[in-house]
Short mmCIF file of C-alpha atoms and ligand atoms in Angstrom, two decimals:
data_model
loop_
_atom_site.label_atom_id
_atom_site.label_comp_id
_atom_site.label_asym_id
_atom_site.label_seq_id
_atom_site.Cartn_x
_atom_site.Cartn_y
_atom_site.Cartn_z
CA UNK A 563 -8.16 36.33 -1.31
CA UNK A 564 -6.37 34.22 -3.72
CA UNK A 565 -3.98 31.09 -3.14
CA UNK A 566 -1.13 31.64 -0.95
CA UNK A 567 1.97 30.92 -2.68
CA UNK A 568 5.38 29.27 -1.45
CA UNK A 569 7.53 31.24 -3.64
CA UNK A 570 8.69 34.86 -4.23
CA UNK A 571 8.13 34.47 -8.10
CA UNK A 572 4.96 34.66 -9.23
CA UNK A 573 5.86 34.08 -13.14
CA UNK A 574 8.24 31.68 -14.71
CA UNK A 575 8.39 32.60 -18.78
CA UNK A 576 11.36 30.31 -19.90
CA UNK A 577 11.77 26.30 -18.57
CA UNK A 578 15.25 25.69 -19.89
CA UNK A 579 16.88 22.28 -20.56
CA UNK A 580 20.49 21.65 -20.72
CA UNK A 581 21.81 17.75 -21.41
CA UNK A 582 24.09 16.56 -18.62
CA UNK A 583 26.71 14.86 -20.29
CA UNK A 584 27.18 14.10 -24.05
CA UNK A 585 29.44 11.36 -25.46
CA UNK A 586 31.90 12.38 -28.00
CA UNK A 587 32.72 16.31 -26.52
CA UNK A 588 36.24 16.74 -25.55
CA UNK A 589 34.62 17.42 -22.21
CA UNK A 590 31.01 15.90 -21.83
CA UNK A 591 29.45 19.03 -19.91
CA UNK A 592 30.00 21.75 -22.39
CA UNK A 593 26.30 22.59 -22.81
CA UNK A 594 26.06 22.81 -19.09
CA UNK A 595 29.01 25.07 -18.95
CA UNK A 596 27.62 27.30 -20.89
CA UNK A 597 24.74 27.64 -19.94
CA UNK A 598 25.22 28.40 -16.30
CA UNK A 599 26.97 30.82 -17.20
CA UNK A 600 24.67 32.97 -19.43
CA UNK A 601 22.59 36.54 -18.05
CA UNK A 602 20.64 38.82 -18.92
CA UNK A 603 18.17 38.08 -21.41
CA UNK A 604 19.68 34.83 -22.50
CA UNK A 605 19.68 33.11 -19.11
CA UNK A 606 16.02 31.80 -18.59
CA UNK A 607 14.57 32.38 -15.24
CA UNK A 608 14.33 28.61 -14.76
CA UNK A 609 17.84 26.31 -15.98
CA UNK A 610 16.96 22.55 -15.91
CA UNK A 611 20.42 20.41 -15.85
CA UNK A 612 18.40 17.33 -17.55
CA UNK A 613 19.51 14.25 -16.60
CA UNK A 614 16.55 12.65 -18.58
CA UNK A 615 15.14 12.21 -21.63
CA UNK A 616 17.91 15.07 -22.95
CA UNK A 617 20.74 12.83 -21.87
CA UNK A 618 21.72 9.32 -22.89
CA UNK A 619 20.92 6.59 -20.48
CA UNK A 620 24.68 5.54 -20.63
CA UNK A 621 25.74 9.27 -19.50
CA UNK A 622 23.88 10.08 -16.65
CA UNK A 623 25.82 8.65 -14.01
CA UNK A 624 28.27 11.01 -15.48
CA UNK A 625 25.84 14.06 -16.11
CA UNK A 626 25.18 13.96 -11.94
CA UNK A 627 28.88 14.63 -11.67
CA UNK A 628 29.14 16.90 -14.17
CA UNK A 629 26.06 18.88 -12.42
CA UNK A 630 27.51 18.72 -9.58
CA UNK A 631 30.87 20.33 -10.59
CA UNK A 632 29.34 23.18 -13.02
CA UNK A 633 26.65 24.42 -10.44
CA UNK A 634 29.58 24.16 -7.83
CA UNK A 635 31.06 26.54 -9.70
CA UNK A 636 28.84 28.96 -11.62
CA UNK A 637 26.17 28.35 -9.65
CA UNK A 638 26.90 31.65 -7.17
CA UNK A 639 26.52 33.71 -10.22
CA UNK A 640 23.85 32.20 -12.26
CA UNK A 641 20.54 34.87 -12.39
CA UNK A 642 17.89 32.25 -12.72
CA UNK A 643 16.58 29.37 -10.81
CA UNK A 644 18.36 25.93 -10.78
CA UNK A 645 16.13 22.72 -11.05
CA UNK A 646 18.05 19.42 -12.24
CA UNK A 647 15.90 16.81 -13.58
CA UNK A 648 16.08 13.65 -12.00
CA UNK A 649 14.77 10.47 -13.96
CA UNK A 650 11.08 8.89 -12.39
CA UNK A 651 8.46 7.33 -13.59
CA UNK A 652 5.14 6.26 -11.74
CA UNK A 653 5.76 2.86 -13.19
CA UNK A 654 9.07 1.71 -12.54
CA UNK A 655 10.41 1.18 -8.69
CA UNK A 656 14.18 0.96 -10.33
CA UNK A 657 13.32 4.01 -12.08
CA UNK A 658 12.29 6.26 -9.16
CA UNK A 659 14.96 4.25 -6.97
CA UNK A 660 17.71 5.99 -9.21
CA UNK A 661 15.90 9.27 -9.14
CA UNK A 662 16.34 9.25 -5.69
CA UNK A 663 19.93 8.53 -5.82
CA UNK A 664 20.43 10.91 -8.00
CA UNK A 665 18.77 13.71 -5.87
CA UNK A 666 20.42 12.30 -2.91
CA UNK A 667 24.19 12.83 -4.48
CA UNK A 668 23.52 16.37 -5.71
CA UNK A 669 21.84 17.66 -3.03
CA UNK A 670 24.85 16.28 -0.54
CA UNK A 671 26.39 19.19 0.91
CA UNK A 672 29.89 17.67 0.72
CA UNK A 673 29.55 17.96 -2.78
CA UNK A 674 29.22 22.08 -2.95
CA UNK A 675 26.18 22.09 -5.14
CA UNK A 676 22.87 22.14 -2.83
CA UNK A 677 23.46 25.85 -2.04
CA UNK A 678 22.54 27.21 -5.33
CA UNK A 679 19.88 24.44 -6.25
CA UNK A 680 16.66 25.57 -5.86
CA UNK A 681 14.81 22.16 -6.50
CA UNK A 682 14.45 19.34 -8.69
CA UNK A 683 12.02 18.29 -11.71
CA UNK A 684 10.23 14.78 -11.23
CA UNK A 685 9.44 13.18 -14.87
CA UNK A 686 6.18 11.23 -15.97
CA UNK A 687 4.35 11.29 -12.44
CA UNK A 688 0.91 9.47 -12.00
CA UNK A 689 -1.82 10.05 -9.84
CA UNK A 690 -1.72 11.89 -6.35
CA UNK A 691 0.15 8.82 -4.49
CA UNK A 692 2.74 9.35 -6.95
CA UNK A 693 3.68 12.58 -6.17
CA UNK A 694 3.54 12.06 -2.83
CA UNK A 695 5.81 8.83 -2.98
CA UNK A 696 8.50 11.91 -4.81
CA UNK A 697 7.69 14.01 -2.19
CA UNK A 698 8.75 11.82 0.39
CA UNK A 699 11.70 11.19 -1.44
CA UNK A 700 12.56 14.78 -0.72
CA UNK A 701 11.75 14.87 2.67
CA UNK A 702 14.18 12.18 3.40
CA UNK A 703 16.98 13.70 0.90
CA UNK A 704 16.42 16.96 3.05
CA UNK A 705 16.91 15.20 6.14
CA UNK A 706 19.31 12.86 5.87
CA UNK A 707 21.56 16.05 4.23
CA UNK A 708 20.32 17.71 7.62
CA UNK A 709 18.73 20.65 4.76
CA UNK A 710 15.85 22.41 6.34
CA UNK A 711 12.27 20.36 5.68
CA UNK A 712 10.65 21.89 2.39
CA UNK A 713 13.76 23.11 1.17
CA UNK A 714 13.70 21.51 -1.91
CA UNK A 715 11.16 22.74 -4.63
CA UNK A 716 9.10 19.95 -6.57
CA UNK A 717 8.19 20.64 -10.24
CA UNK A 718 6.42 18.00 -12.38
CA UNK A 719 6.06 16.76 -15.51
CA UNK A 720 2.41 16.44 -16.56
CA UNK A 721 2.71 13.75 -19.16
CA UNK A 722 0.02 11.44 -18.18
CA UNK A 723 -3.89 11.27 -18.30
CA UNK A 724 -3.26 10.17 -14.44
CA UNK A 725 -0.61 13.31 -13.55
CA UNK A 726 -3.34 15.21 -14.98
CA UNK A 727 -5.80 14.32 -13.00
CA UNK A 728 -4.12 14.35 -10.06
CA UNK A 729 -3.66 18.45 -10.31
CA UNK A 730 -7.35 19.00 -9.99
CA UNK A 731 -7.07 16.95 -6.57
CA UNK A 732 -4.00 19.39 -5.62
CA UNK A 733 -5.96 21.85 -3.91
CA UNK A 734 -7.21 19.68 -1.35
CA UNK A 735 -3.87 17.69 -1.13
CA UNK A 736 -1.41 20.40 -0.24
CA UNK A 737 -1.06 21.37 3.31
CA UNK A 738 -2.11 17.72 4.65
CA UNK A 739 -0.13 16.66 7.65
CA UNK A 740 0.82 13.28 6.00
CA UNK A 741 2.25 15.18 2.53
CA UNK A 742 4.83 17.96 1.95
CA UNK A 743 3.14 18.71 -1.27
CA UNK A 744 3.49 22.75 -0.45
CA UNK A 745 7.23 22.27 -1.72
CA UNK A 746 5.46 22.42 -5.18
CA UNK A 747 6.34 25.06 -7.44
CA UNK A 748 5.80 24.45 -11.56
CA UNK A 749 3.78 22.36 -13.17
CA UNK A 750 5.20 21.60 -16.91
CA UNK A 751 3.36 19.87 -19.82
CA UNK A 752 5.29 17.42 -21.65
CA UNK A 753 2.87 16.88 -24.76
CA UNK A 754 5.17 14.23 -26.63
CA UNK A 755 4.62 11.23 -23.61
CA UNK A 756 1.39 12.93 -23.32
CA UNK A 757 0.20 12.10 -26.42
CA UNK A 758 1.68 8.25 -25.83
CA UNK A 759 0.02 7.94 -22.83
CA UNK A 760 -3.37 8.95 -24.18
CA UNK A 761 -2.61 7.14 -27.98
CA UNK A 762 -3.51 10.58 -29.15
CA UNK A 763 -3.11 9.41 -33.56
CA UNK A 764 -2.68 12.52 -36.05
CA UNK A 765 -2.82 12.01 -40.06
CA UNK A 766 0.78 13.66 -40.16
CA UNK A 767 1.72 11.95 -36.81
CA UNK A 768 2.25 15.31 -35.73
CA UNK A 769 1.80 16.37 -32.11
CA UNK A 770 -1.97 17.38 -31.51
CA UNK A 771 -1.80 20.95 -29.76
CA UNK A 772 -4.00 19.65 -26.61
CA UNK A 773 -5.31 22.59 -25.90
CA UNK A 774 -7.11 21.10 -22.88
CA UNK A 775 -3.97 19.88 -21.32
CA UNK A 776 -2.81 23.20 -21.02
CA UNK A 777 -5.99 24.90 -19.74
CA UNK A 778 -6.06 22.15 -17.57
CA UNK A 779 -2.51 22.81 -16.06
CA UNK A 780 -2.78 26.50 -15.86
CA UNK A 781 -6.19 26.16 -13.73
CA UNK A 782 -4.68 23.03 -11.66
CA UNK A 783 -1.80 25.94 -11.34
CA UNK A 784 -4.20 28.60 -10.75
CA UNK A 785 -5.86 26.81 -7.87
CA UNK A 786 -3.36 25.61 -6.28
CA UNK A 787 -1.00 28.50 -6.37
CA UNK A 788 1.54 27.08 -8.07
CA UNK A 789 3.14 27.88 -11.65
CA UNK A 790 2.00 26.30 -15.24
CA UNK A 791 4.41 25.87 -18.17
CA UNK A 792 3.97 24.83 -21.59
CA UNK A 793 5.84 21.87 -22.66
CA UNK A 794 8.46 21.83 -25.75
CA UNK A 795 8.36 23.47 -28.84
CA UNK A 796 10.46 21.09 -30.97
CA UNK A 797 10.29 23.23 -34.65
CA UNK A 798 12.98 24.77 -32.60
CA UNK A 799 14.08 27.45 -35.90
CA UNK A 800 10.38 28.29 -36.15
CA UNK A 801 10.52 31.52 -33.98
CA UNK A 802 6.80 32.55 -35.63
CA UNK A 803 5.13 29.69 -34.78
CA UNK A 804 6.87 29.62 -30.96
CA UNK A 805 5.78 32.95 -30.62
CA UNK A 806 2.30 32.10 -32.02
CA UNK A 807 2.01 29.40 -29.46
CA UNK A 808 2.95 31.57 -26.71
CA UNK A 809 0.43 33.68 -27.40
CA UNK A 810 -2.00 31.31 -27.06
CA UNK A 811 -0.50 30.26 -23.60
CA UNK A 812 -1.04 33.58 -22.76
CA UNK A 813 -4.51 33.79 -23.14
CA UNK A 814 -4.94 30.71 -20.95
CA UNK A 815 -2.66 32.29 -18.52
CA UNK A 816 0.03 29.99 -18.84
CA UNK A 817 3.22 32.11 -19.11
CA UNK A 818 5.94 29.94 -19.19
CA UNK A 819 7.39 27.33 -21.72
CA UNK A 820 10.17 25.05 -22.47
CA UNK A 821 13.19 26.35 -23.82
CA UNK A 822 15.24 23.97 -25.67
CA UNK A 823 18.33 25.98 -26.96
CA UNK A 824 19.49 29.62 -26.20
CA UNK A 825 17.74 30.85 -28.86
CA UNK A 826 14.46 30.40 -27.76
CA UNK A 827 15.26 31.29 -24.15
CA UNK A 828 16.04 35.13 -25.41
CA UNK A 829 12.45 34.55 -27.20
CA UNK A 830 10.70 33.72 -24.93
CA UNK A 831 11.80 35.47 -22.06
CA UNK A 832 10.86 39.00 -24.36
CA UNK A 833 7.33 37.47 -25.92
CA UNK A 834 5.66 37.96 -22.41
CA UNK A 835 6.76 41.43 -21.91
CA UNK A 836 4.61 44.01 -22.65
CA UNK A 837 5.63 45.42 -26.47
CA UNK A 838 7.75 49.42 -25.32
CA UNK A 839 5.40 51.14 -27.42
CA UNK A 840 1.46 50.53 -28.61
CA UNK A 841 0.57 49.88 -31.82
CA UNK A 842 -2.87 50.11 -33.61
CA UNK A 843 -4.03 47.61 -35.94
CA UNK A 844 -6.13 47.59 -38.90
CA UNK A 845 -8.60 44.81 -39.42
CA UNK A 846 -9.35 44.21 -43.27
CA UNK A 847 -10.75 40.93 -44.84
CA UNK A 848 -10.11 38.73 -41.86
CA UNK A 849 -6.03 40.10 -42.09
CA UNK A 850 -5.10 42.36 -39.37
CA UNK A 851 -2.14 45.64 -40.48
CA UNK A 852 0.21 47.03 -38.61
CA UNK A 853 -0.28 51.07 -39.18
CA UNK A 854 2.57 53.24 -39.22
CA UNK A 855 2.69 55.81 -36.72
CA UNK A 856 3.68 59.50 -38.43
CA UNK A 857 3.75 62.68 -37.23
CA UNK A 858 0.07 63.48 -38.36
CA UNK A 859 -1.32 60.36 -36.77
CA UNK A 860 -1.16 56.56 -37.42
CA UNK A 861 -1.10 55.85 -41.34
CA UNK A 862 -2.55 52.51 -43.54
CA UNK A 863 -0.19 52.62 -46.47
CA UNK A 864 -1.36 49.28 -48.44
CA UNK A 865 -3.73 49.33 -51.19
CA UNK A 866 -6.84 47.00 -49.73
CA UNK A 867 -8.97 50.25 -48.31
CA UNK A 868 -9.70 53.20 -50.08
CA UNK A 869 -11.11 56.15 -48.69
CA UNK A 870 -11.72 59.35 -50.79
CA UNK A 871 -14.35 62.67 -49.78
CA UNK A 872 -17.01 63.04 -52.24
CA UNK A 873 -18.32 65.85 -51.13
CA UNK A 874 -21.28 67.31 -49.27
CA UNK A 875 -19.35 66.07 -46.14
CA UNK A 876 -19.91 62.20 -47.43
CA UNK A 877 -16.70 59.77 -48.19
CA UNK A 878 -16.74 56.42 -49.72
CA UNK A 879 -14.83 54.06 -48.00
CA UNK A 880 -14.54 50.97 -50.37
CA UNK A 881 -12.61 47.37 -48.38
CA UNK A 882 -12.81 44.10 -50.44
CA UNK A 883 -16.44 43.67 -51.90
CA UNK A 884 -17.84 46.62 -49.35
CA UNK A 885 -18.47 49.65 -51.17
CA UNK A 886 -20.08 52.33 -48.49
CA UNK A 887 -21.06 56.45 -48.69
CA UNK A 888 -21.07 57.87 -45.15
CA UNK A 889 -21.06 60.88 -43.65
CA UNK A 890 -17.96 61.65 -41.57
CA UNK A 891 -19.68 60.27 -37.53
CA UNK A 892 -20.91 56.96 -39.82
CA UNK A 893 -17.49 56.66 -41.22
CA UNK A 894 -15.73 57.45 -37.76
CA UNK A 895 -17.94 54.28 -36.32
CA UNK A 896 -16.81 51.84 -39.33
CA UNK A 897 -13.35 52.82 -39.17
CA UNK A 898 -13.48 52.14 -34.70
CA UNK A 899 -14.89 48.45 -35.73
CA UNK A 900 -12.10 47.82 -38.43
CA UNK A 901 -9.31 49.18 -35.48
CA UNK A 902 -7.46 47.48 -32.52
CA UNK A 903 -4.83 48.48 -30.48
CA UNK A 904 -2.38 46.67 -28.55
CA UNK A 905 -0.91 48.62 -25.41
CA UNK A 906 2.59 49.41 -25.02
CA UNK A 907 3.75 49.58 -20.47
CA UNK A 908 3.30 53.15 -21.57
CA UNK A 909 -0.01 53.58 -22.08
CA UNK A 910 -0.68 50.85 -19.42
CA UNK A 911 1.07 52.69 -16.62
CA UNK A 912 -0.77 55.95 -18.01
CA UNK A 913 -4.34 53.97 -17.83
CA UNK A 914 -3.47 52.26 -14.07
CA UNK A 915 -2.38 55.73 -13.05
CA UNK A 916 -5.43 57.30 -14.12
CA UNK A 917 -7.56 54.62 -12.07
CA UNK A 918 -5.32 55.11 -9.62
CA UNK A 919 -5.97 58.90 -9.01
CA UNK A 920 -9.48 58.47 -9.80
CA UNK A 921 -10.05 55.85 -6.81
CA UNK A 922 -8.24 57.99 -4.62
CA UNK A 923 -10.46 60.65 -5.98
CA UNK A 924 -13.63 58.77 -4.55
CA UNK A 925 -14.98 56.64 -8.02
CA UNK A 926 -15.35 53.51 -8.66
CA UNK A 927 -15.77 53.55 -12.06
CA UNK A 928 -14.93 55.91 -14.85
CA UNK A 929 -14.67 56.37 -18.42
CA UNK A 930 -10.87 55.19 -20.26
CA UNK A 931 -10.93 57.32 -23.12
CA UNK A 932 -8.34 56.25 -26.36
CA UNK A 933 -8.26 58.72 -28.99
CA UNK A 934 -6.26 58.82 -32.37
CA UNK A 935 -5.92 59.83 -35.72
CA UNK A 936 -5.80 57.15 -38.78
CA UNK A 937 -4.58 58.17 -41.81
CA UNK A 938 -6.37 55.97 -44.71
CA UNK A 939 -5.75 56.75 -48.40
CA UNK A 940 -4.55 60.33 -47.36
CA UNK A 941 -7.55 61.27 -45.38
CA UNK A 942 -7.48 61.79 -41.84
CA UNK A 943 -9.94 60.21 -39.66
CA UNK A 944 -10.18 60.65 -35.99
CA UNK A 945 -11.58 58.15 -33.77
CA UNK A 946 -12.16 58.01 -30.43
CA UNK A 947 -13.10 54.74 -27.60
CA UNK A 948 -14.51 54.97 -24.05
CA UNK A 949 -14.17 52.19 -22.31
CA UNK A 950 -15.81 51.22 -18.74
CA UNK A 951 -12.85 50.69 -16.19
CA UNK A 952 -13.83 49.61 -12.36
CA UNK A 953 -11.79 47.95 -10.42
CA UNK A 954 -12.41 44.50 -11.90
CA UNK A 955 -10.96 45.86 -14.96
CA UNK A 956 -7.52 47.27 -13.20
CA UNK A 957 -7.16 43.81 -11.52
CA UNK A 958 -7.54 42.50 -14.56
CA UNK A 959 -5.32 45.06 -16.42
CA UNK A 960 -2.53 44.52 -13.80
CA UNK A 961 -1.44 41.15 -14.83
CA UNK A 962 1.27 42.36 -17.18
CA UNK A 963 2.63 44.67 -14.91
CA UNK A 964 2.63 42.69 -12.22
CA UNK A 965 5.06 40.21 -14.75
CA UNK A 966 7.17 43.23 -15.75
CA UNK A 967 7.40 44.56 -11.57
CA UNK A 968 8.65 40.39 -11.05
CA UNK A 969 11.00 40.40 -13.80
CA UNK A 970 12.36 43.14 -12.42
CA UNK A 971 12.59 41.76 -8.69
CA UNK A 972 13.59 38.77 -9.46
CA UNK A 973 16.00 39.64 -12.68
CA UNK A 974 18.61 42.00 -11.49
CA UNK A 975 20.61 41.03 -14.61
CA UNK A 976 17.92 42.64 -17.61
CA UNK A 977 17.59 45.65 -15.37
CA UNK A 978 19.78 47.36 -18.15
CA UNK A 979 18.21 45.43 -21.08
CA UNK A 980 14.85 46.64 -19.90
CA UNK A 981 15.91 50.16 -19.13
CA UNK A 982 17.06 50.06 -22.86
CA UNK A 983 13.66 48.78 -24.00
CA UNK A 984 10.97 51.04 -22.25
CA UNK A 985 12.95 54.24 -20.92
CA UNK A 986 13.96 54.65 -17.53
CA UNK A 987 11.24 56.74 -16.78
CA UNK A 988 8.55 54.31 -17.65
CA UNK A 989 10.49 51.46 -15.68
CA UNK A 990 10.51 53.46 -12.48
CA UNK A 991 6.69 54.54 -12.95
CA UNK A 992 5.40 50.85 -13.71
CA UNK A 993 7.49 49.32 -10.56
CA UNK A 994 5.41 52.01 -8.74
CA UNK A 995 2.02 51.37 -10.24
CA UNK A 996 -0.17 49.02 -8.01
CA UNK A 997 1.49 49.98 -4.69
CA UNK A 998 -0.57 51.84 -3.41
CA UNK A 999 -3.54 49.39 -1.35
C1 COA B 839 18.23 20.30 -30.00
C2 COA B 839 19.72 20.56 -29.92
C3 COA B 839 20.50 19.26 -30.14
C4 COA B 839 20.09 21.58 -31.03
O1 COA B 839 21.44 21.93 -30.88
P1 COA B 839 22.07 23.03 -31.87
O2 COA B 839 21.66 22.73 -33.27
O3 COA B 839 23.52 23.12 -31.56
O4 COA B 839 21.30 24.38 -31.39
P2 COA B 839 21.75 25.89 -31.58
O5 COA B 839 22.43 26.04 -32.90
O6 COA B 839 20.56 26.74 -31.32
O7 COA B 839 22.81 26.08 -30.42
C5 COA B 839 23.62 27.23 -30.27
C6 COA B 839 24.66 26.95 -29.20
O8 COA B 839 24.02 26.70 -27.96
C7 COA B 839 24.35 25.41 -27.46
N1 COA B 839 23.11 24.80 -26.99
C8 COA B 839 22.06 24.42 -27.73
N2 COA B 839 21.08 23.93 -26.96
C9 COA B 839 21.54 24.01 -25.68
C10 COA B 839 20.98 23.64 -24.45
N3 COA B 839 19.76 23.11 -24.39
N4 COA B 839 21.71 23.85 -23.33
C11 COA B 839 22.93 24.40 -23.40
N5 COA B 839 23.53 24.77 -24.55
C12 COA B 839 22.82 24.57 -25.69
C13 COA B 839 24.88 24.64 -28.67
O9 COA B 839 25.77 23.64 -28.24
C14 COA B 839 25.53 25.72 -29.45
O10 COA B 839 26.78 25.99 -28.87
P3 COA B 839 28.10 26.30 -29.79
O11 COA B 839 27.74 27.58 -30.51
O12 COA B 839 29.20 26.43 -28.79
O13 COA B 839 28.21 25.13 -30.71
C15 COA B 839 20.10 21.19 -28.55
O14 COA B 839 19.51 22.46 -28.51
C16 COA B 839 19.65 20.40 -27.34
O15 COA B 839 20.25 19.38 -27.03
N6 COA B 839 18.64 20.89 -26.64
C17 COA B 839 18.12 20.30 -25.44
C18 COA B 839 17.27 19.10 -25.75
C19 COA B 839 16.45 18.73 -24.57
O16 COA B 839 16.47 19.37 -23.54
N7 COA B 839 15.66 17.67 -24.71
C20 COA B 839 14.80 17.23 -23.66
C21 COA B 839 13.48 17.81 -23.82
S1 COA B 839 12.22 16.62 -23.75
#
């Protein structure tokens, strides 16, 4: 039995910022504006008025206001999540005095905002006092508003050796009688004061990639059922390399990241998604190849493999320096080790249903068979995988359906976007897969 959770959502892919106020607009909450008031797949699932580090000290008096009056107004309509920012830090007593205030005048009913804000985001926390100092903070926002106890969601910034510690203590923290600390919801990496706070030095004085950091906030998330997200990615027109870290992220399960402008709040609410249809790859000299699919099969149409019969039921199969003659269940083997394939919700649906039927069918385990034909200098080759599936493995294989079946929960606004994407058919069979226990 894993972690209970205190919220619906089980995924958060896109953290997105918004300054408050800016000096020198004809009116100072124009990014606000419109932001609340994007949908489908540019509205992130989580919009952060920030009325921190992305707004001038000398405007954030004015960016509460200005919160206040745009999430007054849009707020009714706005798909995602709303979570101001509020400044903090663990310390500064005049710091996390104004925080408070700050919480205190948006979250007062009398100013029309509290019903559509879902929380707020406390900056550069320390250790496990810390957050519970913040957490009291809310407790007494929340009651002198008369807003019902735990209300209020608390997300963190992790952008201290200390704040990083204190997630591994999480799990025995939350539930105490003298804490709140099960208002918690996202726990967000913010590698820039990270790296200040641990005088982390690069040649370039680039930002190391801390790859501990973020395993180490997607287990503290993990274990204490809360949700990890990836801090930002400031190359913000590199969409490669913000997919590339993603991907990474991914692996750790850590699904969600900062979004800094629109344009990466489209990409990365997509990246997570599983891809409509699958696609095999072709491994050659360390590169991997995207093959074409054609009516015959799946085709390799570059030049760096060449594959030709010689006869006698032999073909020589020549890739960089390797020069081989092998007969055609040899060549079948070589050609499975050169291959990968990457699943579209098609063929994961059409796998989970297959488990499916065969549990209900009385087996534990049974053989996943993927079969295909690969085209390679003109010469068809057909290749075939089992692969051992039990129930470990659908578990394990649910993961990104169970993202696409909480998009589409939680997301009532990319129903059509995703309908276009994978077919309604395979929509309405994936939102059924899993259902059955
Ligand atoms: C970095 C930044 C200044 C770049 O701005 P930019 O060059 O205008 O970015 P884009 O060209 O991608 O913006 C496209 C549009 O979206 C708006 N926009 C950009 N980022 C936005 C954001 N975070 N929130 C709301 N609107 C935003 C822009 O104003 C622009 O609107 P316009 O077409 O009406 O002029 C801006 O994205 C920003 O302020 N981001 C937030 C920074 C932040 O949160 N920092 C704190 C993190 S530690």
């Amino acid at each position: 039995m894993s972690t209970s959770r205190n919220y619906e959502r089980e995924f958060v892919r896109t953290f997105f910022t918004s300054p408050t106020a800016v000096e020198g607009n004809e009116d100072t909450a124009k990014l606000l504006r419109s932001a609340a008031q994007l949908s489908g797949m540019e509205a992130p699932d989580t919009w952060i008025p920030d009325n921190e580090d992305a707004t001038a000290p000398s405007m954030r008096s004015e960016g509460v206001s200005n919160i206040i009056e745009v999430v007054s107004e849009h707020g009714a309509t706005f798909p995602g999540e709303i979570h101001p920012r509020v400044v903090w830090h663990r310390d500064d007593p005049s710091k996390r005095y104004q925080g408070f205030q700050q919480m205190l005048e948006i979250a007062d009913p009398g100013n029309g905002a509290v019903d559509h804000i879902d929380g707020f985001v406390i900056p550069e926390v320390g250790d496990i006092d810390d957050w519970k100092k913040a957490d009291e903070f809310f407790t007494i926002v929340e009651s002198e508003h008369g807003l019902e106890p735990g209300s209020l969601s608390m997300s963190v910034i992790v952008e201290s050796g200390e704040a990083e510690l204190a997630m591994g203590e999480l799990r025995s923290e939350i539930g105490a009688p003298s804490n709140r600390l099960e208002r918690l919801f996202m726990l967000v990496d913010g590698e820039v004061d990270y790296t200040k706070d641990m005088r982390g030095m690069t040649p370039t004085g680039g930002l190391p990639e801390w790859p501990e950091l973020r395993h180490n906030t997607s287990r503290g998330a993990s274990a204490a059922g809360l949700i990890a997200v990836d801090g930002p990615y400031d190359d913000i027109r590199d969409v490669e390399g913000y997919h590339e870290r993603m991907t990474e992220n991914r692996a750790k399960g850590m699904t969600g990241i900062w979004s800094l402008t629109p344009g990466q709040v489209v990409e990365a609410n997509k990246a997570p998604l599983p891809p409509a249809s699958g696609q095999w790859l072709l491994e050659i000299g360390g590169e991997t190849v995207e093959l074409t699919a054609v009516d015959e099969g799946y085709e390799y149409a570059g030049d760096e493999v060449t594959l030709e019969p010689t006869g006698d039921d032999q073909f020589r199969l020549k890739t960089g320096a390797t020069d081989q003659t092998l007969d055609e269940s040899a060549l079948q083997e070589v050609v499975v080790d050169m291959t990968a394939y990457i699943s579209g919700l098609d063929d994961m649906v059409d796998s989970m249903e297959e488990f499916e039927a065969a549990k209900a069918a009385g087996k534990g385990a049974i053989a996943m068979t993927r079969s295909a034909t690969l085209i390679i200098d003109g010469v068809s080759v057909s290749i075939q995988t089992d692969r051992m599936w039990d129930e470990a493995t659908y578990q394990a294989a649910m993961t990104p359906i169970s993202l696409f079946q909480d998009v589409y929960e939680n997301r009532p606004d990319q129903h059509e976007e995703l309908a276009e994407m994978y077919g309604a058919s395979v929509v309405e069979r994936a939102m059924a897969v899993g259902t059955d226990d």
